[in-house]
DNA sequence: CCAGACGTTGTT
DNA sequence: GTCTGG
DNA sequence: CCAGACGTTGTT
DNA sequence: GTCTGG
């Protein structure tokens, strides 16, 4: 799954990869967590980065905390899910990221879980496929826009760490995902499993476990950690 | 019909 | 165990 | 995702 | 709101 990631937005790479603008200052997130306002690009406004809350709040929700249970949406079966159906048809977004974290359960059961950082080898900024929703709290009138990250089966590289991973899009796939003039069938075909050969992963400090820790050192390889790439360990 | 769920991951 | 909050 | 709380009343 | 289950 994907329950934590990093995003430090730079205007230049944003423009180059996604042809979108920043309309406000967006603080760096070295340790983005569910419940926070994070940068996305939606199909409704493809030229602007907006801040949406991570944790999809469905139409039927009576209160916003429902969103904490819906930080991810499984691609498999998503069209049959009451909560996600409508958004999967017409409310797509790109969740901007530089890397994401996954925790590997130690085989012995001892030492608990070890956090890893995973990212594409080549591009520093990438998009994860997301769905969004706009929800109104009828008690307070407050309107909240929220999103979930679509997940799929782990590829070879990810498999050694965790069973699931986010759907990662190339910039061409990303453009199609938020292009509402494409048919849903064509858009669905864009949601492919990212190539294992193009990714790398390494162990990071357990300081990342605490969501209130948010600084650049969280992204550094742990001193004696191994770097994982498909077919080789270096 | 009404009532109750509506989600994911991992662990047991 | 289960829920909330970051 | 992980961490941390999980409760009430009354008094300061 | 909408679907599933009784």
mmCIF file of C-alpha atoms (C1' of nucleotides) in Angstrom:
data_model
loop_
_atom_site.group_PDB
_atom_site.id
_atom_site.type_symbol
_atom_site.label_atom_id
_atom_site.label_comp_id
_atom_site.label_asym_id
_atom_site.label_seq_id
_atom_site.Cartn_x
_atom_site.Cartn_y
_atom_site.Cartn_z
ATOM 1 C CA UNK A 1 0.000 0.000 0.000
ATOM 2 C CA UNK A 2 1.088 3.530 0.247
ATOM 3 C CA UNK A 3 0.642 5.290 3.556
ATOM 4 C CA UNK A 4 3.459 7.834 3.605
ATOM 5 C CA UNK A 5 5.438 9.690 0.916
ATOM 6 C CA UNK A 6 7.523 12.777 0.190
ATOM 7 C CA UNK A 7 6.883 15.765 -2.044
ATOM 8 C CA UNK A 8 9.098 18.809 -2.355
ATOM 9 C CA UNK A 9 7.716 20.730 -5.327
ATOM 10 C CA UNK A 10 9.962 22.691 -7.627
ATOM 11 C CA UNK A 11 8.285 24.854 -10.214
ATOM 12 C CA UNK A 12 10.702 23.925 -12.967
ATOM 13 C CA UNK A 13 10.185 20.174 -12.822
ATOM 14 C CA UNK A 14 6.469 20.680 -12.301
ATOM 15 C CA UNK A 15 6.198 22.664 -15.508
ATOM 16 C CA UNK A 16 8.413 20.271 -17.445
ATOM 17 C CA UNK A 17 6.617 17.085 -16.409
ATOM 18 C CA UNK A 18 3.009 18.181 -15.958
ATOM 19 C CA UNK A 19 2.617 21.634 -17.558
ATOM 20 C CA UNK A 20 0.921 22.978 -14.458
ATOM 21 C CA UNK A 21 1.362 26.123 -12.364
ATOM 22 C CA UNK A 22 1.658 26.816 -8.669
ATOM 23 C CA UNK A 23 -0.958 29.241 -7.406
ATOM 24 C CA UNK A 24 0.311 29.274 -3.845
ATOM 25 C CA UNK A 25 3.355 28.391 -1.806
ATOM 26 C CA UNK A 26 3.421 24.701 -1.043
ATOM 27 C CA UNK A 27 5.593 23.690 1.886
ATOM 28 C CA UNK A 28 7.909 20.715 1.427
ATOM 29 C CA UNK A 29 6.672 17.402 2.847
ATOM 30 C CA UNK A 30 9.496 14.992 3.644
ATOM 31 C CA UNK A 31 6.994 12.784 5.461
ATOM 32 C CA UNK A 32 3.498 13.358 4.049
ATOM 33 C CA UNK A 33 0.826 11.530 6.063
ATOM 34 C CA UNK A 34 -2.916 10.869 5.733
ATOM 35 C CA UNK A 35 -5.101 13.776 6.832
ATOM 36 C CA UNK A 36 -2.707 16.424 5.496
ATOM 37 C CA UNK A 37 -3.286 18.903 2.665
ATOM 38 C CA UNK A 38 -1.094 17.783 -0.198
ATOM 39 C CA UNK A 39 -0.540 18.872 -3.802
ATOM 40 C CA UNK A 40 -2.577 17.259 -6.583
ATOM 41 C CA UNK A 41 -3.565 18.085 -10.166
ATOM 42 C CA UNK A 42 -7.168 17.194 -10.988
ATOM 43 C CA UNK A 43 -8.991 16.558 -14.248
ATOM 44 C CA UNK A 44 -11.217 19.508 -13.336
ATOM 45 C CA UNK A 45 -8.341 22.004 -13.319
ATOM 46 C CA UNK A 46 -5.414 20.488 -15.148
ATOM 47 C CA UNK A 47 -3.235 23.602 -15.229
ATOM 48 C CA UNK A 48 -3.104 24.266 -11.485
ATOM 49 C CA UNK A 49 -1.702 22.462 -8.504
ATOM 50 C CA UNK A 50 -4.264 22.329 -5.686
ATOM 51 C CA UNK A 51 -4.054 21.209 -2.074
ATOM 52 C CA UNK A 52 -6.427 18.339 -1.232
ATOM 53 C CA UNK A 53 -6.737 16.273 1.918
ATOM 54 C CA UNK A 54 -5.265 12.788 1.812
ATOM 55 C CA UNK A 55 -8.038 10.347 2.793
ATOM 56 C CA UNK A 56 -11.030 10.047 0.471
ATOM 57 C CA UNK A 57 -14.279 11.269 2.059
ATOM 58 C CA UNK A 58 -17.170 9.598 0.192
ATOM 59 C CA UNK A 59 -20.520 11.273 -0.451
ATOM 60 C CA UNK A 60 -22.295 9.308 2.256
ATOM 61 C CA UNK A 61 -19.909 10.278 5.044
ATOM 62 C CA UNK A 62 -21.472 12.037 8.005
ATOM 63 C CA UNK A 63 -18.139 13.158 9.315
ATOM 64 C CA UNK A 64 -14.761 13.624 7.756
ATOM 65 C CA UNK A 65 -12.870 11.025 9.824
ATOM 66 C CA UNK A 66 -14.203 8.369 7.458
ATOM 67 C CA UNK A 67 -11.393 9.546 5.198
ATOM 68 C CA UNK A 68 -8.705 8.041 7.414
ATOM 69 C CA UNK A 69 -9.884 4.600 6.331
ATOM 70 C CA UNK A 70 -9.727 5.454 2.644
ATOM 71 C CA UNK A 71 -6.204 6.584 1.946
ATOM 72 C CA UNK A 72 -5.802 3.948 -0.800
ATOM 73 C CA UNK A 73 -8.158 2.403 -3.349
ATOM 74 C CA UNK A 74 -7.403 -1.005 -4.831
ATOM 75 C CA UNK A 75 -7.396 -0.849 -8.624
ATOM 76 C CA UNK A 76 -8.731 -4.373 -8.752
ATOM 77 C CA UNK A 77 -12.497 -4.129 -8.253
ATOM 78 C CA UNK A 78 -12.549 -0.342 -7.898
ATOM 79 C CA UNK A 79 -15.427 0.000 -10.374
ATOM 80 C CA UNK A 80 -17.690 -2.106 -8.162
ATOM 81 C CA UNK A 81 -16.966 -0.211 -4.942
ATOM 82 C CA UNK A 82 -19.842 1.983 -3.827
ATOM 83 C CA UNK A 83 -17.509 4.582 -2.384
ATOM 84 C CA UNK A 84 -15.134 4.889 -5.345
ATOM 85 C CA UNK A 85 -17.268 4.127 -8.397
ATOM 86 C CA UNK A 86 -18.261 7.653 -9.322
ATOM 87 C CA UNK A 87 -14.831 9.133 -8.729
ATOM 88 C CA UNK A 88 -13.196 6.407 -10.793
ATOM 89 C CA UNK A 89 -15.443 7.373 -13.686
ATOM 90 C CA UNK A 90 -14.958 11.113 -13.587
ATOM 91 C CA UNK A 91 -12.815 12.473 -10.751
ATOM 92 C CA UNK A 92 -9.190 11.676 -11.478
ATOM 93 C CA UNK A 93 -6.111 13.322 -10.065
ATOM 94 C CA UNK A 94 -2.341 13.121 -10.063
ATOM 95 C CA UNK A 95 -0.802 12.825 -6.629
ATOM 96 C CA UNK A 96 2.592 14.503 -6.930
ATOM 97 C CA UNK A 97 5.517 12.812 -5.220
ATOM 98 C CA UNK A 98 9.287 12.427 -5.157
ATOM 99 C CA UNK A 99 9.340 9.103 -3.293
ATOM 100 C CA UNK A 100 7.164 6.939 -1.083
ATOM 101 C CA UNK A 101 7.725 4.807 2.000
ATOM 102 C CA UNK A 102 6.840 1.213 2.743
ATOM 103 C CA UNK A 103 7.483 -0.844 5.854
ATOM 104 C CA UNK A 104 8.897 -4.321 5.564
ATOM 105 C CA UNK A 105 7.842 -6.777 8.225
ATOM 106 C CA UNK A 106 10.953 -8.576 9.492
ATOM 107 C CA UNK A 107 10.773 -12.276 8.725
ATOM 108 C CA UNK A 108 11.679 -13.341 12.250
ATOM 109 C CA UNK A 109 8.881 -11.217 13.632
ATOM 110 C CA UNK A 110 11.566 -9.593 15.759
ATOM 111 C CA UNK A 111 12.770 -6.030 15.280
ATOM 112 C CA UNK A 112 9.305 -5.087 14.042
ATOM 113 C CA UNK A 113 9.069 -3.194 10.782
ATOM 114 C CA UNK A 114 11.780 -1.517 8.756
ATOM 115 C CA UNK A 115 10.971 1.548 6.672
ATOM 116 C CA UNK A 116 12.180 1.787 3.058
ATOM 117 C CA UNK A 117 12.156 4.680 0.627
ATOM 118 C CA UNK A 118 11.199 3.802 -2.948
ATOM 119 C CA UNK A 119 11.491 6.010 -6.035
ATOM 120 C CA UNK A 120 12.035 5.989 -9.797
ATOM 121 C CA UNK A 121 15.757 5.983 -10.666
ATOM 122 C CA UNK A 122 15.531 8.713 -13.251
ATOM 123 C CA UNK A 123 12.818 11.255 -12.501
ATOM 124 C CA UNK A 124 12.684 13.064 -9.180
ATOM 125 C CA UNK A 125 9.077 14.227 -9.612
ATOM 126 C CA UNK A 126 6.395 11.718 -10.556
ATOM 127 C CA UNK A 127 2.660 11.192 -10.311
ATOM 128 C CA UNK A 128 0.678 8.503 -8.561
ATOM 129 C CA UNK A 129 -2.811 7.820 -9.909
ATOM 130 C CA UNK A 130 -5.526 9.162 -7.621
ATOM 131 C CA UNK A 131 -9.242 9.768 -7.351
ATOM 132 C CA UNK A 132 -10.734 12.786 -5.613
ATOM 133 C CA UNK A 133 -14.025 13.951 -4.180
ATOM 134 C CA UNK A 134 -15.623 17.162 -2.952
ATOM 135 C CA UNK A 135 -17.649 16.724 0.214
ATOM 136 C CA UNK A 136 -19.748 19.115 2.274
ATOM 137 C CA UNK A 137 -20.218 18.832 5.994
ATOM 138 C CA UNK A 138 -23.902 19.710 6.310
ATOM 139 C CA UNK A 139 -23.566 20.624 9.965
ATOM 140 C CA UNK A 140 -20.932 23.275 9.447
ATOM 141 C CA UNK A 141 -21.197 23.907 5.720
ATOM 142 C CA UNK A 142 -17.467 23.275 5.385
ATOM 143 C CA UNK A 143 -16.398 21.908 2.020
ATOM 144 C CA UNK A 144 -13.474 19.482 1.853
ATOM 145 C CA UNK A 145 -11.724 18.163 -1.235
ATOM 146 C CA UNK A 146 -9.979 14.877 -0.597
ATOM 147 C CA UNK A 147 -8.189 12.100 -2.473
ATOM 148 C CA UNK A 148 -7.100 8.444 -2.382
ATOM 149 C CA UNK A 149 -4.083 6.849 -4.045
ATOM 150 C CA UNK A 150 -4.813 3.907 -6.343
ATOM 151 C CA UNK A 151 -2.775 0.808 -5.499
ATOM 152 C CA UNK A 152 -1.862 -2.341 -7.370
ATOM 153 C CA UNK A 153 0.204 -5.497 -6.877
ATOM 154 C CA UNK A 154 3.862 -5.037 -6.075
ATOM 155 C CA UNK A 155 6.323 -5.461 -8.938
ATOM 156 C CA UNK A 156 9.496 -7.494 -8.574
ATOM 157 C CA UNK A 157 11.494 -4.837 -6.771
ATOM 158 C CA UNK A 158 8.704 -3.908 -4.403
ATOM 159 C CA UNK A 159 7.821 -7.521 -3.766
ATOM 160 C CA UNK A 160 10.778 -7.996 -1.430
ATOM 161 C CA UNK A 161 9.477 -5.188 0.755
ATOM 162 C CA UNK A 162 5.704 -5.191 0.529
ATOM 163 C CA UNK A 163 2.822 -6.796 -1.355
ATOM 164 C CA UNK A 164 1.221 -3.616 -2.660
ATOM 165 C CA UNK A 165 2.395 -0.387 -4.251
ATOM 166 C CA UNK A 166 0.884 2.774 -5.715
ATOM 167 C CA UNK A 167 0.083 3.057 -9.413
ATOM 168 C CA UNK A 168 2.935 5.209 -10.745
ATOM 169 C CA UNK A 169 2.405 7.064 -14.025
ATOM 170 C CA UNK A 170 4.842 8.246 -16.668
ATOM 171 C CA UNK A 171 4.234 11.880 -17.641
ATOM 172 C CA UNK A 172 2.401 10.676 -20.786
ATOM 173 C CA UNK A 173 0.180 8.351 -18.782
ATOM 174 C CA UNK A 174 -0.369 11.133 -16.270
ATOM 175 C CA UNK A 175 -1.579 13.530 -18.959
ATOM 176 C CA UNK A 176 -4.092 10.934 -20.121
ATOM 177 C CA UNK A 177 -5.339 10.114 -16.644
ATOM 178 C CA UNK A 178 -6.554 13.694 -16.117
ATOM 179 C CA UNK A 179 -7.702 14.246 -19.702
ATOM 180 C CA UNK A 180 -11.495 14.063 -19.413
ATOM 181 C CA UNK A 181 -11.948 13.868 -23.167
ATOM 182 C CA UNK A 182 -10.516 10.342 -23.189
ATOM 183 C CA UNK A 183 -12.893 7.434 -22.661
ATOM 184 C CA UNK A 184 -12.747 5.676 -19.322
ATOM 185 C CA UNK A 185 -11.559 2.537 -21.090
ATOM 186 C CA UNK A 186 -8.592 4.370 -22.564
ATOM 187 C CA UNK A 187 -7.818 5.927 -19.207
ATOM 188 C CA UNK A 188 -8.049 2.584 -17.448
ATOM 189 C CA UNK A 189 -5.460 1.194 -19.836
ATOM 190 C CA UNK A 190 -2.985 3.815 -18.581
ATOM 191 C CA UNK A 191 -2.932 2.322 -15.100
ATOM 192 C CA UNK A 192 -0.129 -0.158 -15.568
ATOM 193 C CA UNK A 193 2.367 -1.578 -13.133
ATOM 194 C CA UNK A 194 5.506 0.524 -13.086
ATOM 195 C CA UNK A 195 8.653 -1.129 -14.427
ATOM 196 C CA UNK A 196 10.716 -2.688 -11.682
ATOM 197 C CA UNK A 197 13.942 -1.908 -13.567
ATOM 198 C CA UNK A 198 13.232 1.793 -13.317
ATOM 199 C CA UNK A 199 12.914 1.860 -9.538
ATOM 200 C CA UNK A 200 15.237 1.727 -6.583
ATOM 201 C CA UNK A 201 14.757 1.339 -2.856
ATOM 202 C CA UNK A 202 16.813 1.701 0.302
ATOM 203 C CA UNK A 203 16.367 1.547 4.047
ATOM 204 C CA UNK A 204 15.775 4.813 5.917
ATOM 205 C CA UNK A 205 15.718 5.862 9.544
ATOM 206 C CA UNK A 206 12.860 4.743 11.778
ATOM 207 C CA UNK A 207 12.459 8.405 12.630
ATOM 208 C CA UNK A 208 10.128 8.430 9.621
ATOM 209 C CA UNK A 209 7.672 6.341 11.649
ATOM 210 C CA UNK A 210 6.603 9.431 13.541
ATOM 211 C CA UNK A 211 4.474 11.521 11.260
ATOM 212 C CA UNK A 212 5.424 14.723 13.064
ATOM 213 C CA UNK A 213 9.053 14.225 12.017
ATOM 214 C CA UNK A 214 9.444 16.153 8.772
ATOM 215 C CA UNK A 215 12.979 16.967 7.592
ATOM 216 C CA UNK A 216 15.345 16.102 4.700
ATOM 217 C CA UNK A 217 17.405 13.529 6.614
ATOM 218 C CA UNK A 218 14.410 11.171 6.556
ATOM 219 C CA UNK A 219 15.097 10.654 2.845
ATOM 220 C CA UNK A 220 18.735 9.616 3.206
ATOM 221 C CA UNK A 221 19.902 6.007 2.948
ATOM 222 C CA UNK A 222 20.529 4.538 6.361
ATOM 223 C CA UNK A 223 24.278 4.305 7.039
ATOM 224 C CA UNK A 224 24.814 0.590 6.452
ATOM 225 C CA UNK A 225 21.705 -0.020 4.362
ATOM 226 C CA UNK A 226 21.679 -1.988 1.153
ATOM 227 C CA UNK A 227 20.365 -0.454 -2.026
ATOM 228 C CA UNK A 228 17.822 -2.662 -3.708
ATOM 229 C CA UNK A 229 17.495 -2.838 -7.476
ATOM 230 C CA UNK A 230 15.949 -5.540 -9.528
ATOM 231 C CA UNK A 231 18.391 -8.333 -10.154
ATOM 232 C CA UNK A 232 21.137 -6.868 -8.012
ATOM 233 C CA UNK A 233 21.992 -5.784 -4.532
ATOM 234 C CA UNK A 234 24.734 -3.193 -4.265
ATOM 235 C "C1'" DC B 1 -39.107 -4.252 2.404
ATOM 236 C "C1'" DC B 2 -35.565 -2.224 6.050
ATOM 237 C "C1'" DA B 3 -30.866 -2.278 8.134
ATOM 238 C "C1'" DG B 4 -26.324 -1.704 7.738
ATOM 239 C "C1'" DA B 5 -22.217 -1.228 5.260
ATOM 240 C "C1'" DC B 6 -19.641 1.519 2.399
ATOM 241 C "C1'" DG B 7 -12.060 0.656 2.902
ATOM 242 C "C1'" DT B 8 -7.128 -1.277 2.896
ATOM 243 C "C1'" DT B 9 -3.401 -3.910 4.693
ATOM 244 C "C1'" DG B 10 -1.622 -7.321 7.378
ATOM 245 C "C1'" DT B 11 -2.122 -10.795 10.712
ATOM 246 C "C1'" DT B 12 -4.381 -14.679 12.855
ATOM 247 C "C1'" DG C 1 -8.608 -4.218 20.411
ATOM 248 C "C1'" DT C 2 -9.981 -0.035 17.992
ATOM 249 C "C1'" DC C 3 -10.190 4.607 16.951
ATOM 250 C "C1'" DT C 4 -8.124 9.209 16.094
ATOM 251 C "C1'" DG C 5 -4.624 12.248 14.612
ATOM 252 C "C1'" DG C 6 -0.423 13.526 12.089
ATOM 253 C "C1'" DC D 1 1.382 4.299 7.194
ATOM 254 C "C1'" DC D 2 2.640 4.539 12.567
ATOM 255 C "C1'" DA D 3 1.907 6.509 17.268
ATOM 256 C "C1'" DG D 4 -0.777 7.235 20.922
ATOM 257 C "C1'" DA D 5 -5.032 7.529 23.197
ATOM 258 C "C1'" DC D 6 -8.732 5.146 25.008
ATOM 259 C "C1'" DG D 7 -12.744 9.161 30.625
ATOM 260 C "C1'" DT D 8 -15.453 12.410 33.627
ATOM 261 C "C1'" DT D 9 -16.281 16.093 36.826
ATOM 262 C "C1'" DG D 10 -14.870 19.826 39.115
ATOM 263 C "C1'" DT D 11 -11.315 22.941 40.465
ATOM 264 C "C1'" DT D 12 -7.405 25.932 39.461
ATOM 265 C "C1'" DG E 1 -26.222 8.149 -2.123
ATOM 266 C "C1'" DT E 2 -26.179 3.160 -3.290
ATOM 267 C "C1'" DC E 3 -25.415 -1.546 -2.698
ATOM 268 C "C1'" DT E 4 -25.739 -5.978 -0.106
ATOM 269 C "C1'" DG E 5 -27.831 -9.093 2.958
ATOM 270 C "C1'" DG E 6 -31.581 -10.793 5.733
#
